[in-house]
XYZ file of C-alpha atoms in Angstrom:
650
model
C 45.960 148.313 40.377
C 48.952 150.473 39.583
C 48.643 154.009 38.370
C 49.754 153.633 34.857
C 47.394 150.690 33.935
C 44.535 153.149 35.395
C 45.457 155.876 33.489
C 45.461 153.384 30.787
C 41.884 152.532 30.918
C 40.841 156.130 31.326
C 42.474 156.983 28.076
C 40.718 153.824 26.319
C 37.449 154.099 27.902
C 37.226 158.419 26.590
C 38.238 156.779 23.136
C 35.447 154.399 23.222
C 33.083 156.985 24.456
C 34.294 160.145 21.770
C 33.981 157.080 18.854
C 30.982 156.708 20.200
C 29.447 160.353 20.197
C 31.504 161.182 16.796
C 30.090 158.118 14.744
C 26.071 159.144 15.805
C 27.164 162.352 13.281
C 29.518 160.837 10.736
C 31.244 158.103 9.032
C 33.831 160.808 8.215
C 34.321 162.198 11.359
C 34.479 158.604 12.747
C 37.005 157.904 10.687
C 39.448 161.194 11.795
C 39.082 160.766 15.294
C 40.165 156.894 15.148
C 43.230 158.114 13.399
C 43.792 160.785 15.335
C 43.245 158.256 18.715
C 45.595 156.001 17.469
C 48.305 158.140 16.992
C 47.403 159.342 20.511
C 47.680 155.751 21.912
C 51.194 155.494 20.547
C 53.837 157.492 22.490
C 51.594 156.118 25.990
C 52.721 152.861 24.550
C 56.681 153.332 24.150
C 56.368 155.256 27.543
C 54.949 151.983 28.861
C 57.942 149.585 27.583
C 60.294 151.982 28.779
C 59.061 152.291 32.500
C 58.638 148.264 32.768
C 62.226 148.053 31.336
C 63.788 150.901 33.961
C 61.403 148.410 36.649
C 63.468 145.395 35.303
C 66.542 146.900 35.771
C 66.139 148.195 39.131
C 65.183 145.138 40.563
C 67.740 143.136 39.070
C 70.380 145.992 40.348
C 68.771 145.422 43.600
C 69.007 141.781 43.552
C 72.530 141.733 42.911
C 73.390 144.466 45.551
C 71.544 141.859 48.008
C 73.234 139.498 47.022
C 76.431 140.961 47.271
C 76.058 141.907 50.848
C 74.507 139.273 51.708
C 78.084 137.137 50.442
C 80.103 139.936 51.887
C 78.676 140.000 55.039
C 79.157 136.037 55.773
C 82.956 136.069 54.964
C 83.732 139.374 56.950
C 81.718 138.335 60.197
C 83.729 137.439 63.270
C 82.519 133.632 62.804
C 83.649 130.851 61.406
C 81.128 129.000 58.884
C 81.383 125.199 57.453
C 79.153 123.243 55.886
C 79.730 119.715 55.806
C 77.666 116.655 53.897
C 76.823 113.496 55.976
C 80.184 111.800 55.185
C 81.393 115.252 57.247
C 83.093 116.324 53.730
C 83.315 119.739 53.316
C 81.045 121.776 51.023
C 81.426 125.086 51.420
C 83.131 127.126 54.221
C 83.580 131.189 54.805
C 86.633 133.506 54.718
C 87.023 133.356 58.354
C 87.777 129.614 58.302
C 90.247 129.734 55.501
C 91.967 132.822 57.157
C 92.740 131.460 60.015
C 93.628 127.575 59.075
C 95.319 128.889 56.554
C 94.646 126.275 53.864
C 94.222 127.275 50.078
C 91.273 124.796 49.613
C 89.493 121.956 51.596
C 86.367 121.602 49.524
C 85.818 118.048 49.685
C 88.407 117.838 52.281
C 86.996 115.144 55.834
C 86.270 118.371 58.320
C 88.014 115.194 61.189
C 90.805 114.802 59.046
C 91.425 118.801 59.402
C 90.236 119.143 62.272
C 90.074 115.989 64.272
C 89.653 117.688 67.857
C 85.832 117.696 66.551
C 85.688 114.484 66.521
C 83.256 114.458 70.199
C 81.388 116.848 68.401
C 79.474 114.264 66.098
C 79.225 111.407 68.638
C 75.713 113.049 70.632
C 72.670 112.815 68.719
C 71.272 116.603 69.580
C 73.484 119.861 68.952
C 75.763 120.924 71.492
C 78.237 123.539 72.332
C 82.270 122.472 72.968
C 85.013 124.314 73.434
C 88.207 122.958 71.452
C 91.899 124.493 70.340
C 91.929 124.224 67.211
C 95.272 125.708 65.450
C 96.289 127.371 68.402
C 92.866 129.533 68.796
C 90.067 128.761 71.219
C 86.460 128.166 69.157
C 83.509 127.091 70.845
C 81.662 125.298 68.146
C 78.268 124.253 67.762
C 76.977 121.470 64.943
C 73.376 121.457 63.578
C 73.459 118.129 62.462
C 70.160 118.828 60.534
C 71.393 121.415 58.461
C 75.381 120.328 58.469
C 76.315 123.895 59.167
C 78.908 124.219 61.953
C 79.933 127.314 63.879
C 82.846 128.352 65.042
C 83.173 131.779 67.718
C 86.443 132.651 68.348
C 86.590 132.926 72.272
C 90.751 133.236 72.486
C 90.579 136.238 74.350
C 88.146 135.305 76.757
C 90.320 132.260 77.713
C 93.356 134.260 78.028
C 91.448 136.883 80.239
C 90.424 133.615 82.121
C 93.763 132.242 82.131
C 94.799 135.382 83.804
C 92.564 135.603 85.986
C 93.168 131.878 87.313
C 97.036 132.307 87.527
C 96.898 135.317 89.372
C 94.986 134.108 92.290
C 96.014 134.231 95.748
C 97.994 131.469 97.832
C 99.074 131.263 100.955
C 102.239 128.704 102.240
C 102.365 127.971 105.655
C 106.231 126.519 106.237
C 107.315 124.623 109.503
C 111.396 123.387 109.928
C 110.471 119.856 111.754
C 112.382 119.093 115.042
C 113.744 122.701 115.536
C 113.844 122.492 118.991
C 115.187 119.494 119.067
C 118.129 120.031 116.672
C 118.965 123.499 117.849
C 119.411 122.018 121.602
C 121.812 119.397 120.261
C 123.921 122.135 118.508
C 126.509 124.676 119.576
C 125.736 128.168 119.761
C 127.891 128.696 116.711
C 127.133 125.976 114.601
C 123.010 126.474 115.726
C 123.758 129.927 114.194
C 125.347 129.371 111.268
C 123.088 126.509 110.472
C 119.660 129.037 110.744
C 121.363 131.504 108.504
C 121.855 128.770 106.187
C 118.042 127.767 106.280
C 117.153 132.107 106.093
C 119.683 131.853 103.360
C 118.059 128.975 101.461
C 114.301 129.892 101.758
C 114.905 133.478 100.716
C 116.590 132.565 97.637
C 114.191 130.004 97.324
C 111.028 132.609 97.399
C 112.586 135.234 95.148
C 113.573 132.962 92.483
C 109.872 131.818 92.786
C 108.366 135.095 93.014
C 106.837 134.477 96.889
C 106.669 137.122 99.643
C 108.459 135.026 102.408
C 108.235 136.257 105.751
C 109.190 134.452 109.552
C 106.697 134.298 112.048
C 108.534 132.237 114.344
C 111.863 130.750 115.455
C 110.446 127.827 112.803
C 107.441 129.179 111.363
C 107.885 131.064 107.936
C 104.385 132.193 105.679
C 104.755 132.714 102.144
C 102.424 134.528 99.297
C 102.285 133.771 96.019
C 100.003 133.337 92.851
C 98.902 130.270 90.878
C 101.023 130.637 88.155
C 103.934 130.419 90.295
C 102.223 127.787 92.245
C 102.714 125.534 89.207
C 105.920 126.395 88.394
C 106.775 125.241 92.220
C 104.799 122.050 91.831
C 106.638 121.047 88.090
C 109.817 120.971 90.318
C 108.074 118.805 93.105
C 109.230 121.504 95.956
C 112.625 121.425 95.496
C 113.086 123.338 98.729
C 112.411 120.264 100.875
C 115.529 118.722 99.334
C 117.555 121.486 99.564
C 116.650 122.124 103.603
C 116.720 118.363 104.329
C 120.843 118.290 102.726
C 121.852 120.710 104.688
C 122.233 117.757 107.386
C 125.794 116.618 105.235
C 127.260 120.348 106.335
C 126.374 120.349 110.131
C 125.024 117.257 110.597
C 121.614 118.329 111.667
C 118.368 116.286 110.823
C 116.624 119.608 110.023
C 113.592 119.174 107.149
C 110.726 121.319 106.179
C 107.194 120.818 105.894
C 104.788 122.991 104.023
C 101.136 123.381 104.079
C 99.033 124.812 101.156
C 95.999 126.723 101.070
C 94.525 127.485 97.171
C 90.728 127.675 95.742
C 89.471 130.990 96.461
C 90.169 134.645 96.946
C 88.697 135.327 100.493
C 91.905 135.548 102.200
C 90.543 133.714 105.744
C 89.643 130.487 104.382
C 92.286 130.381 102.378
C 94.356 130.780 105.473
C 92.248 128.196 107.294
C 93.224 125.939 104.342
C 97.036 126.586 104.412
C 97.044 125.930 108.258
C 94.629 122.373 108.149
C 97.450 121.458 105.006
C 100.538 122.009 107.161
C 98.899 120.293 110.218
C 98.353 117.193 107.809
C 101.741 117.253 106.289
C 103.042 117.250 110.279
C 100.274 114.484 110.659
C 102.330 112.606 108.099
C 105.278 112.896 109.688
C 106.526 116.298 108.133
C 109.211 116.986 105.465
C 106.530 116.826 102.863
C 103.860 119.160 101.357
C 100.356 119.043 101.766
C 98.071 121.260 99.456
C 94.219 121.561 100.031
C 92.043 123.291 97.766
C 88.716 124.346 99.090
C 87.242 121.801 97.088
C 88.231 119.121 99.338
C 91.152 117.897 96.998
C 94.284 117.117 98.745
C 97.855 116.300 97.085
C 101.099 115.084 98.948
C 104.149 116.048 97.538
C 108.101 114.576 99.038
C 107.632 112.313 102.352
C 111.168 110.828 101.307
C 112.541 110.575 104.871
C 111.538 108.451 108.201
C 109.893 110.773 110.777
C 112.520 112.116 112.794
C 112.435 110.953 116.537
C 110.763 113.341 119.542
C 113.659 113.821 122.216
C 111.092 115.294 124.434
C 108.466 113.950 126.543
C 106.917 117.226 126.835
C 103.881 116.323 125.073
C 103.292 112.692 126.167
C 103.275 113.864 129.491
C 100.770 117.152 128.452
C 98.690 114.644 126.109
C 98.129 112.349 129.530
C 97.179 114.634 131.174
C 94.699 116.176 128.869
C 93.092 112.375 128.147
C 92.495 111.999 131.821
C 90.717 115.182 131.943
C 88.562 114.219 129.418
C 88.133 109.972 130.488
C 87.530 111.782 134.636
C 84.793 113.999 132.822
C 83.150 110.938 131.235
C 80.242 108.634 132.010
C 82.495 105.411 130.376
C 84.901 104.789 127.658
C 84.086 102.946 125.022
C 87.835 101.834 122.695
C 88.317 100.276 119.369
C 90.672 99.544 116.970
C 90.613 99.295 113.385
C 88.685 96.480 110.985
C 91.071 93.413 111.263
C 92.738 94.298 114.207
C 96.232 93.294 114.524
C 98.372 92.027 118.033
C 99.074 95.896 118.323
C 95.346 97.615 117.997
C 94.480 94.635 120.665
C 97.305 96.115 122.715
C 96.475 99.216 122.379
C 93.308 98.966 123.265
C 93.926 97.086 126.492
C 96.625 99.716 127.201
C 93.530 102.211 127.405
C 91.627 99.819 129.095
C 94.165 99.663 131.742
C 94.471 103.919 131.797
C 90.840 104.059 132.723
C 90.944 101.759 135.233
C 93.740 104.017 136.918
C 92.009 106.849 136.699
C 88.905 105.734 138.254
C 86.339 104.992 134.798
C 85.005 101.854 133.190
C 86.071 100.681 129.673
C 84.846 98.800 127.409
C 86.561 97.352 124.012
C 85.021 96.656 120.922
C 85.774 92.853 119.387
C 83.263 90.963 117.249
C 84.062 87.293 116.452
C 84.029 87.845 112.614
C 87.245 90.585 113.767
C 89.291 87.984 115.037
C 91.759 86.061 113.104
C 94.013 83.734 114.679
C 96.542 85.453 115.982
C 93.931 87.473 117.975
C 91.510 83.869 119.242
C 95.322 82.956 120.767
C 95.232 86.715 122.342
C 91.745 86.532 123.862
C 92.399 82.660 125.035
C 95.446 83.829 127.067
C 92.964 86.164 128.821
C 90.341 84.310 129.215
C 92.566 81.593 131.082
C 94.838 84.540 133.041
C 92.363 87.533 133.619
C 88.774 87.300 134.019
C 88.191 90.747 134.815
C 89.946 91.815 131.365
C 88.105 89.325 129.462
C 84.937 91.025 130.632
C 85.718 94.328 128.952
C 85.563 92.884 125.289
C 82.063 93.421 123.989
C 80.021 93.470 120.537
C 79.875 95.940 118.604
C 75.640 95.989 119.553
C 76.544 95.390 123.361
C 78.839 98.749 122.990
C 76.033 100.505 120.746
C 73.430 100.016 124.069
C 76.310 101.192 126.289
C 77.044 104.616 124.874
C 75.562 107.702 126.692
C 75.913 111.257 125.030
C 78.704 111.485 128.026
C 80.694 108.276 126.861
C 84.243 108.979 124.921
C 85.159 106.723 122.106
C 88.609 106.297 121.856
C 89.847 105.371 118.443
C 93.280 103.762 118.329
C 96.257 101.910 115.929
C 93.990 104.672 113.034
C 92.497 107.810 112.390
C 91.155 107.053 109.082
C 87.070 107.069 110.041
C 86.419 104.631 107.153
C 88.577 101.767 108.804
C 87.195 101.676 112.304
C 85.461 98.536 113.307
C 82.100 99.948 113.541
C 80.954 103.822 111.610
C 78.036 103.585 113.626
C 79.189 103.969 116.973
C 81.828 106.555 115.996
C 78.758 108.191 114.143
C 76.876 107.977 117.443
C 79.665 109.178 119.594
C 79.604 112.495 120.551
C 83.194 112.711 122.429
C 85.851 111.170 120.474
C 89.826 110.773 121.071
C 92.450 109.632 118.308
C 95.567 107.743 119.259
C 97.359 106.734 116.326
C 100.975 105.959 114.940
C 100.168 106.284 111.201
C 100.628 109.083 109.015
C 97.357 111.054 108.845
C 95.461 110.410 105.679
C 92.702 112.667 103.781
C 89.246 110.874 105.673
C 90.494 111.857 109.255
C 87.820 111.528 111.986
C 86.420 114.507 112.600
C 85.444 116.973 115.333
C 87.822 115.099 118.144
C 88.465 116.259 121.504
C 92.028 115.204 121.446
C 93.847 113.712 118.570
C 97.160 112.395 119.317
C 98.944 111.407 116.196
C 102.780 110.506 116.013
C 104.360 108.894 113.069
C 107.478 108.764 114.543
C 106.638 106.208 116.799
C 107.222 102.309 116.379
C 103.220 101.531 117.643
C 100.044 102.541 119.049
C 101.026 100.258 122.538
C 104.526 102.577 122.187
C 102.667 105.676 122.652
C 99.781 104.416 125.187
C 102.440 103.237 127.206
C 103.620 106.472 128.060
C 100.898 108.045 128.580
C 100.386 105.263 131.132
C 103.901 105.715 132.680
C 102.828 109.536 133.255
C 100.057 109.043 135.618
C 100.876 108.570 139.279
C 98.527 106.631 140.609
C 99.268 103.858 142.671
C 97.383 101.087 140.356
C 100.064 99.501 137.883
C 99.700 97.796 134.573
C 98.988 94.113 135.056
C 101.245 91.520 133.836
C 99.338 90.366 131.093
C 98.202 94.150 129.895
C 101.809 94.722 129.553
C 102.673 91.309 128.230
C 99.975 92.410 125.339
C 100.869 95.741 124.372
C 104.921 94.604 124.402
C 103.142 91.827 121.631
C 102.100 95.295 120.090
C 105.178 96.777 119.540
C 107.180 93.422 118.923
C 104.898 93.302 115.898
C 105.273 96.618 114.550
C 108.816 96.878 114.649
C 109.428 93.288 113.399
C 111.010 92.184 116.513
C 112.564 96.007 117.124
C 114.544 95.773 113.547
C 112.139 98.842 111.798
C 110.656 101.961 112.906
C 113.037 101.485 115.952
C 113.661 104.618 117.929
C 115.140 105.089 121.820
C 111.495 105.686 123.028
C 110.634 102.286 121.987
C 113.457 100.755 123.583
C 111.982 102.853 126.888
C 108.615 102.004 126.700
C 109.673 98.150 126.230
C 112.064 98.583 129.223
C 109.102 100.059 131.088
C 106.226 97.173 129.833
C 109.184 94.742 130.995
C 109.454 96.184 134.533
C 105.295 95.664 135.175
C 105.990 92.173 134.254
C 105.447 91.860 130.716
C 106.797 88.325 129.614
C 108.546 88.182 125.867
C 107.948 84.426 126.399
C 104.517 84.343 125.961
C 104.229 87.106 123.355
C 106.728 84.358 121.507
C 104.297 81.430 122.023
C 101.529 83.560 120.826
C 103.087 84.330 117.781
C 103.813 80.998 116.824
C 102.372 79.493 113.612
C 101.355 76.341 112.061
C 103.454 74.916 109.309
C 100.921 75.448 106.679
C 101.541 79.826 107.370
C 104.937 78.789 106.703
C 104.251 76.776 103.667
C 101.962 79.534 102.782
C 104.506 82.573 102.906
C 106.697 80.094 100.579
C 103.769 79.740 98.143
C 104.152 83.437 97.768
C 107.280 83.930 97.460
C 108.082 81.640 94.931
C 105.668 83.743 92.646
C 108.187 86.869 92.846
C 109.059 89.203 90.004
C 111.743 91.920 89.885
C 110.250 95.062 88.333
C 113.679 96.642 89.343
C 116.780 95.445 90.913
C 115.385 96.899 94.034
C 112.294 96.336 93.904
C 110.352 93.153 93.823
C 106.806 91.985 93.341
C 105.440 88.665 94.883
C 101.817 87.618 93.396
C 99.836 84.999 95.546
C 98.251 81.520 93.868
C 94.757 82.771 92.258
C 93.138 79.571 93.747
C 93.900 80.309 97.459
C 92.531 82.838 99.673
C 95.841 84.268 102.208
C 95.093 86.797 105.408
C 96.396 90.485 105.919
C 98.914 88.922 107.936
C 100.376 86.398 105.267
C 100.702 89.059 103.077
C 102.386 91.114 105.508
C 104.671 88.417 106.987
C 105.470 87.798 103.455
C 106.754 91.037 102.445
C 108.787 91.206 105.360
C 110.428 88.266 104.642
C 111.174 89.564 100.892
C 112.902 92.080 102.416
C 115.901 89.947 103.557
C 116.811 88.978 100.374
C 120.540 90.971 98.775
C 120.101 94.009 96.750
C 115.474 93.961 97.496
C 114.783 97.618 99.127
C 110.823 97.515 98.304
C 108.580 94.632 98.281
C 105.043 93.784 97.422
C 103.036 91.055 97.935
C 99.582 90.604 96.760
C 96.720 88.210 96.772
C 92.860 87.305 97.660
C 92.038 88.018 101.083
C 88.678 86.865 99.755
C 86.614 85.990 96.314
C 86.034 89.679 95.465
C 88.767 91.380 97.522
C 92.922 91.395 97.020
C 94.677 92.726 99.412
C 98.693 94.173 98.948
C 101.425 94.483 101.433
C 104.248 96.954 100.430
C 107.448 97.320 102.873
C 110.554 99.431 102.131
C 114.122 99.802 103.725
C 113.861 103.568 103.228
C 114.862 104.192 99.350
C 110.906 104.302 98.647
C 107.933 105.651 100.252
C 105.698 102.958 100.256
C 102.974 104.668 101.503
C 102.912 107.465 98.075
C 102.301 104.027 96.507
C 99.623 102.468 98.962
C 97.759 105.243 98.744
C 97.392 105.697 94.998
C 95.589 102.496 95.551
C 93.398 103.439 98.233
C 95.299 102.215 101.307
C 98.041 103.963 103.524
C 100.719 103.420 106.147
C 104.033 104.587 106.868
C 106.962 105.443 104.595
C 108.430 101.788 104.847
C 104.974 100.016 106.085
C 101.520 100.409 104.015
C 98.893 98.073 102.812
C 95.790 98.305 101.069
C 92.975 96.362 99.991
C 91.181 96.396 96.504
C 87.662 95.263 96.101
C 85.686 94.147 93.159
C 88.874 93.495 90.862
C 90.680 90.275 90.093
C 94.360 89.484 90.574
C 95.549 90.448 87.365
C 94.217 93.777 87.396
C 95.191 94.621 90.642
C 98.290 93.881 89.312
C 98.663 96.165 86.782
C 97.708 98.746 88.397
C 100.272 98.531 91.697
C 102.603 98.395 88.749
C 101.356 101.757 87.456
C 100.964 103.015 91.121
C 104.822 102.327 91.584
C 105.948 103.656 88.466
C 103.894 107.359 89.165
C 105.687 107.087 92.251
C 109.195 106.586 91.042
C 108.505 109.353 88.248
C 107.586 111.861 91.321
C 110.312 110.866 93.242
């Protein structure tokens, strides 16, 4: 009870009681002291109404100061405010929003049409935060779909601290000038001179334009810092600097190119070292004059690969790789080889080319070949031995056989890939514990991992080119058979399309040298020979061509047949021969769910760029691939797209 309406009742109740007392004595006296009260009673009553109306006032003062703030505060905070109906009109929104969208009005205005980055924001049934540029700024906004009210915090500053933060990061280049040696040996002094002041020349300008610290390690080793942001700027203009080395061949004539590893993804300086050398060793995998950039995420990106892997002129390291892969076959139990899935006339060869190195130096071998592996070409292969060599045909066992053969002091030696997804059998290679590469493809992203020797050359025409020097460098006194050598000459006959592509003077040598252990082009002839219905079959495919350039053309098999890697292959090589073709394609099923393409190129594209968008691999002017789970037509459409990204980077 307040204090007025107390002092109220004390007034009344003394009246009541002084009435009282005063009318026990008189009428009279009654009658004084009620006017008297009354008169009393009346300035308590104006000072009444004029406190409740000073109460009034007040609060409605207060109210409206309240108020006031209350408004003023919402249109000066730091955050945008909209309310929107459940058509997403606009209702009502705060000074902050019409500042900075600067708009006179959108009451009733669709929030998507003004804003229609927002439009993820009302496709999830509960609330969330997104981040979204909207007129230029950064907002992360958040939607209470209950309510309607949307938020909007500016975070433009954070991203540009971010931004910063991101393009100033560390890099490291690793650069390598392919076939230094090589070309400097085949130089004068003079023109070897002028020609690496050139390159010093080129480079230098090259990292100050680019703002890189550029320094040589070696007679053809350079390292390079730089930051992300000029990282980018590097990568917009594809690495120039590999064209700009690789022309200097018009002035002296020197096949000199540059490959460049990559290392990005984090600030501690040794793994990003790590990263920049494991990037140049895959770009020199590849066959150099490309790029190679690893992040420490795993991701890996290729940029040039324009040019044909120069040519070794040394035998330096075939005779230091044989060497170092008897070592490690002497310090084995066994050896256990296999090819890839699908093995062709040269993984075969190959294969028996290893067989036939172990035998030299002393070990057992064993090759991998299931029956569901074998497509014609090979049956013909492994009928010819089983009629001329029963001791070879005794090697060839199951993948099962070969599982209960392997001891933890048994090498596997992988050959014709080093991609650990296309071997014949993951298990064994899972289960090996010593494991060698021989390969003549250009190293892709799923290498095999943890090897004791990988021996990887692009350059060369086949994997029987490169086993059959390392068998040439051994002196025992056991020689290749007849029919070994007949095989892995099949191998490199193959490859090299009857020596016509990927031809170099070391294939020509190791043929000469298969030839002189009695090797017989004959048979590899009468192997090779086909039924009329391949024949008919290549036609069938060819007839479906399409030009998607004048250069390049695009053969699509019958959807109701199912064709063999082989057909497709055989195929592409024959679109080839046509005027004015430099790049052909052929695709079609290899089986109900699974299309397989063929791609082959004179040189003016790198076939393998393409392959690989798809999946597959290969070699600058011989890739393949194989698609599973599509149909026809969509594999279609997208080796078109997978060409034209290609064309775009090149």
């Amino acid at each position: 009870m307040g204090i007025e309406r107390k002092y109220e009742l004390t007034i009344l109740a003394i009246f009541i009681l002084g009435a009282i007392l005063i009318g026990v004595s008189s009428v009279v006296s009654l009658v004084v002291y009620l006017v008297v009260g009354i008169f009393m009673l009346i300035p308590f009553y104006y000072h009444k109404k004029n406190v409740s109306e000073q109460t009034v006032r007040y609060i409605n003062k207060l109210t409206n100061r309240i108020k006031d703030s209350t408004e003023k505060g919402i249109n000066k905070f730091p955050i945008g405010i909209v309310v929107v109906d459940e058509n997403k009109n606009i209702e009502w929104a705060n000074n902050f929003i019409y500042k900075n969208i600067k708009v006179e009005d959108i009451k009733g205005v669709n929030i998507l049409k003004l804003m229609p980055e927002l439009e993820k924001l009302f496709d999830v049934e509960t609330p969330v935060d997104n981040q979204f540029e909207i007129f230029g700024k950064h907002y992360k906004v958040n939607y209470q779909k209950d309510s309607g009210y949307i938020y909007f915090f500016d975070i433009t500053e954070t991203k540009v601290v971010m931004q910063r933060f991101r393009d100033t990061r560390p890099i490291i280049l690793n650069l390598s000038l392919d076939n230094y040696e090589d070309v400097y040996d085949s130089l004068d002094d003079e023109v070897a001179s002028r020609l690496d002041a050139n390159i010093v020349v080129t480079l230098t300008e090259w990292a100050k334009k680019n703002s890189i610290y550029l320094k040589r390690i070696d007679e053809d080793r350079f390292i390079g810092l730089l930051n992300v942001k000029d990282l980018k700027k590097i990568e917009k203009d594809k690495f120039q600097i590999l064209d700009s080395i690789r022309n200097l061949k018009e002035d002296f004539d020197a096949p000199i190119t540059l490959s460049i590893g990559v290392g990005m993804g984090t600030d501690f300086l040794p793994e990003l070292g790590e990263l920049a050398k494991s990037s140049l060793d895959l770009a020199l995998g590849r066959g150099g004059d490309q790029v190679a950039m690893k992040d420490v995420d795993g991701t890996i990106k290729f940029y040039g690969g324009k040019t044909n892997p120069q040519e070794k002129r040394t035998r330096i390291k075939a005779r230091v790789v044989s060497n170092a892969l008897a070592d490690i076959v002497n310090d084995s139990d066994k050896i256990i080889v296999m090819g890839h899935k699908r093995p062709d006339f040269d993984a075969i060869g190959a294969c028996i080319g290893i067989c036939t190195f172990s035998k030299i130096i002393g070990k057992e071998c064993y090759i991998i070949l299931n029956e569901s592996d074998q497509d014609e070409t090979i049956r013909k292969i492994m009928l010819e031995i089983e009629n001329t060599d029963d001791l070879l045909s005794k090697v060839f066992v199951t993948s099962d056989e070969a599982w209960e053969l392997m001891t933890p002091q048994t090498t596997l030696i992988v050959v014709d890939t080093s991609d650990a997804s296309r071997v014949i059998d993951v298990a064994i290679l899972s289960k090996a514990n010593k494991k060698v590469i021989i390969d003549h493809h250009r190293r892709g992203e799923d290498i095999i991992t943890n090897p004791l020797l990988t021996y990887i050359e692009p350059y060369a025409s086949s994997a029987s080119e490169l086993i059959a020097e390392l068998i040439e460098y051994q002196t025992k006194i056991e020689k290749i058979t007849p029919l070994a050598a007949t095989v892995m000459l099949g191998g490199i006959v193959v490859d090299t399309q009857n020596f016509s592509i990927r031809t170099g003077s070391r294939t020509f040598d190791a043929a000469a040298y298969l030839r002189s252990n009695g090797a017989d082009p004959t048979k590899v002839k009468t192997i090779l020979k086909e039924p009329i219905e391949n024949f008919m079959n290549r036609v069938e495919i060819i007839n479906n061509s399409i030009q998607k350039t004048d250069e390049i053309i695009i053969a699509c098999a019958p959807k109701n047949k199912m064709y063999t890697n082989v057909m497709l292959a055989q195929s592409a090589d024959l679109l080839l021969t046509l005027k004015g073709i430099e790049c052909s394609f052929t695709i079609g099923y290899l089986a109900e769910d699974k299309v397989g393409i063929s791609a082959r190129s004179l040189g003016s594209m790198n076939v393998q760029l393409v392959m690989e968008e798809l999946g597959g691999g290969g070699h600058l002017a011989n890739a393949a691939t194989q698609i599973e789970g599509i149909d026809l037509d969509e594999a279609v459409v997208r080796l078109n797209k997978a060409i034209d990204k290609v064309l775009i980077q090149q």
